[in-house]
Short mmCIF file of C-alpha atoms and ligand atoms in Angstrom, two decimals:
data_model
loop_
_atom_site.label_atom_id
_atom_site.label_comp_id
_atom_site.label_asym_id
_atom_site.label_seq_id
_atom_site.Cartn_x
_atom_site.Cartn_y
_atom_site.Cartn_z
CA UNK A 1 11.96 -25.58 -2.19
CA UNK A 2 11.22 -24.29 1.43
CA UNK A 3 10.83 -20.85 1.74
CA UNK A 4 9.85 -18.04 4.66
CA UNK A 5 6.98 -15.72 4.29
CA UNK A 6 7.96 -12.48 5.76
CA UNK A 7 6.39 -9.56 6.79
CA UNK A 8 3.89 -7.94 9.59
CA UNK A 9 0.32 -8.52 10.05
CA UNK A 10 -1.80 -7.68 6.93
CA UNK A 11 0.87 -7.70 4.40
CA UNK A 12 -1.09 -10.51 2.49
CA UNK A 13 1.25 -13.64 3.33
CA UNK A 14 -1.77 -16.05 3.94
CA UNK A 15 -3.14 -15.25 0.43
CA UNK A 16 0.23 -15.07 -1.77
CA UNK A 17 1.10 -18.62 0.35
CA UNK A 18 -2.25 -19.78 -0.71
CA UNK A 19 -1.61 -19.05 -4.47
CA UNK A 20 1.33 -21.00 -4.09
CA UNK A 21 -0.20 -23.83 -2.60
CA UNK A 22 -2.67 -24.13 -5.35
CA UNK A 23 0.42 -23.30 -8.18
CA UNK A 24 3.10 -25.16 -6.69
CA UNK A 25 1.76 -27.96 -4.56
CA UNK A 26 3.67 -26.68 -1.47
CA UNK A 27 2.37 -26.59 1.93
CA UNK A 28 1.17 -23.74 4.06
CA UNK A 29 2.43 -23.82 7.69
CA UNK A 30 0.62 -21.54 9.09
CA UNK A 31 1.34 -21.10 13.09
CA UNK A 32 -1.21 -18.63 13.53
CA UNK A 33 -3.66 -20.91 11.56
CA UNK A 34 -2.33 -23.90 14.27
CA UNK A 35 -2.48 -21.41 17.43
CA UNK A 36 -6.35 -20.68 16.22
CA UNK A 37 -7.30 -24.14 15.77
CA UNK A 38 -5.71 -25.02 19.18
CA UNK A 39 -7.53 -22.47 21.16
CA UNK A 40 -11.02 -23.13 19.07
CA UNK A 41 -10.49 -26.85 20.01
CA UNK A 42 -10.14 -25.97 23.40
CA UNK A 43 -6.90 -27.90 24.14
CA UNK A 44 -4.76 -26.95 27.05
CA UNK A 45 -2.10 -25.53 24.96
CA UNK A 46 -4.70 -23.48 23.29
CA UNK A 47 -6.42 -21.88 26.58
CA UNK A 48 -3.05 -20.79 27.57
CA UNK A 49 -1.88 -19.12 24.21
CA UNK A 50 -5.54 -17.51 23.83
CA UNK A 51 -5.24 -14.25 25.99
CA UNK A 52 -1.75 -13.68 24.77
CA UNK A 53 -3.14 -14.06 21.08
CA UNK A 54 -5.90 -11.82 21.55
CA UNK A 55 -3.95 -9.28 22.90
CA UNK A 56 -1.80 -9.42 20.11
CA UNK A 57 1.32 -10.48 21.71
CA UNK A 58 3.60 -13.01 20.32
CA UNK A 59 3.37 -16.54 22.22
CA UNK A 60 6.39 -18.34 23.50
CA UNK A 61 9.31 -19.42 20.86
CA UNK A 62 8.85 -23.09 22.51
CA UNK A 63 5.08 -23.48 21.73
CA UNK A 64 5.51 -22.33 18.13
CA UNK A 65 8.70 -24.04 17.94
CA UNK A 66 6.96 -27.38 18.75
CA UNK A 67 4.27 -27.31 16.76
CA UNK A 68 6.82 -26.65 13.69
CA UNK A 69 8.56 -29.66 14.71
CA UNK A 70 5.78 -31.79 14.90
CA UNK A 71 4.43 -30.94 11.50
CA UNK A 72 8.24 -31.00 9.85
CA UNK A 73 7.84 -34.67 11.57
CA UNK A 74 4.92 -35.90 10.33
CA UNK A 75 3.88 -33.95 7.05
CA UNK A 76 5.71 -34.58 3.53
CA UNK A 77 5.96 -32.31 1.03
CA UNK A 78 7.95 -30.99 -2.26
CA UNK A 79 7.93 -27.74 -0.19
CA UNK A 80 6.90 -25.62 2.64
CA UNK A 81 6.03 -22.45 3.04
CA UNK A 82 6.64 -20.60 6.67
CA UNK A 83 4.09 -18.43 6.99
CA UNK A 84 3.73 -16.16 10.25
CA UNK A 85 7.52 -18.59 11.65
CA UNK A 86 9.84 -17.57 12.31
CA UNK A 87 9.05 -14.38 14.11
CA UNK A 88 12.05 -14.05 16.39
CA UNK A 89 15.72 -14.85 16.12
CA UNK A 90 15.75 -18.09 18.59
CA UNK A 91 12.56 -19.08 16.18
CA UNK A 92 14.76 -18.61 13.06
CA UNK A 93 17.87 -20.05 14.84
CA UNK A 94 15.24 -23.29 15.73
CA UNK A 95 14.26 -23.26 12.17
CA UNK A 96 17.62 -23.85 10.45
CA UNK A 97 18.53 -26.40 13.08
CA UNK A 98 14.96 -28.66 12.71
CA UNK A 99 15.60 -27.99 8.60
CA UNK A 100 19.21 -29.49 8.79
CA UNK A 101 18.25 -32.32 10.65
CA UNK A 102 15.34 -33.16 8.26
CA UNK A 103 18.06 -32.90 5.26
CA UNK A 104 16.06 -29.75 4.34
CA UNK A 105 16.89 -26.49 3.00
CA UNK A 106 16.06 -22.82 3.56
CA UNK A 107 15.69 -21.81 -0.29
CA UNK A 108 14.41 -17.88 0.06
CA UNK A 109 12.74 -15.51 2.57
CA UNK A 110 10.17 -13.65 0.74
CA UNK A 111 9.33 -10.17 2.61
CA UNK A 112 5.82 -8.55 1.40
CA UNK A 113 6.60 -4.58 2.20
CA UNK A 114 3.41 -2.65 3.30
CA UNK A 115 3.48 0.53 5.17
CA UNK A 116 1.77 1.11 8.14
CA UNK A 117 -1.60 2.80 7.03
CA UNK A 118 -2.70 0.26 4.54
CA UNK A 119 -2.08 -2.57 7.24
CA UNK A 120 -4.58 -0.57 9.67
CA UNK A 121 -6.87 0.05 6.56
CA UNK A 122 -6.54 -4.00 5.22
CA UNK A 123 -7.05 -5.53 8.95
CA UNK A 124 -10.12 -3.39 9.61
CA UNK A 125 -11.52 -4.40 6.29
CA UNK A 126 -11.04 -7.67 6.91
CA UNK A 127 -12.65 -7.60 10.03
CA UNK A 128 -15.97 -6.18 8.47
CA UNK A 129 -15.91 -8.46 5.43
CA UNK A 130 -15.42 -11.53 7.54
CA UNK A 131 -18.80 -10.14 9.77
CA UNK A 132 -20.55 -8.95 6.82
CA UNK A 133 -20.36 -13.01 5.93
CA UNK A 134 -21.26 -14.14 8.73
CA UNK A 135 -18.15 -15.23 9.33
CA UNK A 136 -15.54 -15.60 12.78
CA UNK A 137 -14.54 -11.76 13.15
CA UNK A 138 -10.14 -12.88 14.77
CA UNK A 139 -10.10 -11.68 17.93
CA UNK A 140 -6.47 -9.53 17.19
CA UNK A 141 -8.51 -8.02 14.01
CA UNK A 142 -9.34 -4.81 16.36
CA UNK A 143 -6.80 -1.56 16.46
CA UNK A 144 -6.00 -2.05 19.69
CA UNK A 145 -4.57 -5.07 19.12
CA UNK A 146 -3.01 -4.74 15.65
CA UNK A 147 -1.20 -1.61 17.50
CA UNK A 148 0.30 -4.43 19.64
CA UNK A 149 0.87 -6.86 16.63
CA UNK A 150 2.88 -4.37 14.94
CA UNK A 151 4.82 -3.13 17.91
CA UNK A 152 5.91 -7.01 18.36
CA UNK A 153 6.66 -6.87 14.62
CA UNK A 154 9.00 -4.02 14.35
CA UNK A 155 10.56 -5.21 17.94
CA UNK A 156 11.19 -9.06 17.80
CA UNK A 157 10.36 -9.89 13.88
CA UNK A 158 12.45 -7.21 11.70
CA UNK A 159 15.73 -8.21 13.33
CA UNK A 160 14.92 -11.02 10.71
CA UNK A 161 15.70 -9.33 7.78
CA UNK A 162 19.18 -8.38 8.97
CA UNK A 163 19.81 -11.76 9.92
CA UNK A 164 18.83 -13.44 6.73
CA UNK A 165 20.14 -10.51 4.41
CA UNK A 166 23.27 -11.91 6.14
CA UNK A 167 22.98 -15.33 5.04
CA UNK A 168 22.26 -13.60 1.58
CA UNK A 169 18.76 -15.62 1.88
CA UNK A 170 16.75 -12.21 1.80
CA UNK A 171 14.81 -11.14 -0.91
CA UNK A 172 11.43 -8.33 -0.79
CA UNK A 173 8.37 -7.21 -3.01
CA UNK A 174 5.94 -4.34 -2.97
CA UNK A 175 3.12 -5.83 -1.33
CA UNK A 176 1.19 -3.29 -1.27
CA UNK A 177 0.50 -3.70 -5.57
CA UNK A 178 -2.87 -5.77 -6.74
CA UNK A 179 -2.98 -8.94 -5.41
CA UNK A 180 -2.37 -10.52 -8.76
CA UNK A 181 1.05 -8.40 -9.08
CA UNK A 182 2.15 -9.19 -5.52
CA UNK A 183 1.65 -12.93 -6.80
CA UNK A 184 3.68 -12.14 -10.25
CA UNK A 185 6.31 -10.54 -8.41
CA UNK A 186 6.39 -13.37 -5.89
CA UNK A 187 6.72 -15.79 -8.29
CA UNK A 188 10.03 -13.79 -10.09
CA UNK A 189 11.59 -13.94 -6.65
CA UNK A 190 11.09 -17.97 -6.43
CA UNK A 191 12.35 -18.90 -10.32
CA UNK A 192 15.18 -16.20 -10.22
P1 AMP B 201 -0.94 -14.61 12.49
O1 AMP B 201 -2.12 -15.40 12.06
O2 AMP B 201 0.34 -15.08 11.84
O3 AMP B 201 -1.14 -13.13 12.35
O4 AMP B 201 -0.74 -14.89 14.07
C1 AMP B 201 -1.75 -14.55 14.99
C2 AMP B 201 -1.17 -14.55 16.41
O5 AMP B 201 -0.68 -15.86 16.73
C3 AMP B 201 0.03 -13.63 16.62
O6 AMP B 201 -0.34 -12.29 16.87
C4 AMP B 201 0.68 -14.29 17.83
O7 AMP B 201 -0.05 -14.04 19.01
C5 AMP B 201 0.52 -15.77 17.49
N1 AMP B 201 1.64 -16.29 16.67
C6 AMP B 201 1.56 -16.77 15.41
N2 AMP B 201 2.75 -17.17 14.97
C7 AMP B 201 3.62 -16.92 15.98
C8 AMP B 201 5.03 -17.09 16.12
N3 AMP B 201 5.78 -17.59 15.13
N4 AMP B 201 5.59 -16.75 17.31
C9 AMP B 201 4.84 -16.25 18.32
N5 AMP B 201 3.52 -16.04 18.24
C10 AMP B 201 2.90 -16.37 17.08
#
């Protein structure tokens, strides 16, 4: 089963994929995650994407689009799980086309719903956790940016719900219950 992740930045996607990683054997893929370890491995792909990332401003369809390909190429799995891709209609137009000539299917798109507040309230929290631990503090995890992140959201990544309601491949949960509910509810979604 192959299914899309949806929803904007905060709305708990990386962890509910994760679950599912560890429940279902599928694999995370993760283009943020990819974009990160590009630009902390200094490659040339990654210097150019890094000022656009930070500012919180979506990188090109063909960067993301290639490094999809390349792991639909070279990784096997029972199942994948798009998480952060697509996040514009040529993206989602790219991904049905690489998915049919793999054989593939799209099973479900999954959106998390959040409203706006609690994203501010769970990317700010994240932010201090992550430095309370010593840990990398993202670069996008400011307000400034995440005030760009959802901008891009609402303007290039919601036409995605029309566009897979259409294809009657669109499903949603409250993402804004405990994380264990969000999972539960998750879970319904996939074994309906
Ligand atoms: P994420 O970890 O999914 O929140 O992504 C972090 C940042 O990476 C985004 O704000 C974008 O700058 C970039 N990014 C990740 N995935 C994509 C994508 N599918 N298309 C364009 N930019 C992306």
């Amino acid at each position: 089963m192959n299914i899309i992740l949806l929803g904007p930045p905060g709305a708990g996607k990386g962890t509910q994929a994760q679950f599912l990683v560890e429940e279902r054997g599928m694999v995370q893929l993760s283009t943020g995650d990819m974009l990160r370890e590009a630009k902390s491995s200094g490659t040339e792909m990654g210097k150019r994407v890094a000022e656009v990332m930070d500012r919180g401003e979506l990188v090109t369809d063909e960067i993301v689009i290639g490094l999809i390909r390349e792991k639909l190429e070279t990784v096997d799995a029972p199942g994948f799980i798009f998480d952060g891709f697509p996040r514009t209609l040529p993206q989602a137009d790219a991904l049905g086309e690489l998915l049919k000539e793999m054989g593939r299917t799209l099973d479900k798109v999954i959106e998390l719903k959040v409203d706006d507040e609690i994203l501010v309230g769970r990317i700010v929290n994240r932010a201090k956790e992550a430095a309370a631990a010593g840990k990398p503090v993202r670069a996008d995890d400011n307000e400034d940016s995440l005030r760009v992140r959802l901008g891009a959201y609402y303007k290039q990544t919601s036409p995605l719900v029309g566009y897979y309601w259409a294809k009657g491949q669109y499903q949603s949960t409250d993402g804004m219950a405990a994380m264990d509910d969000v999972r539960k509810g998750v879970a319904e979604l996939l074994d309906s």
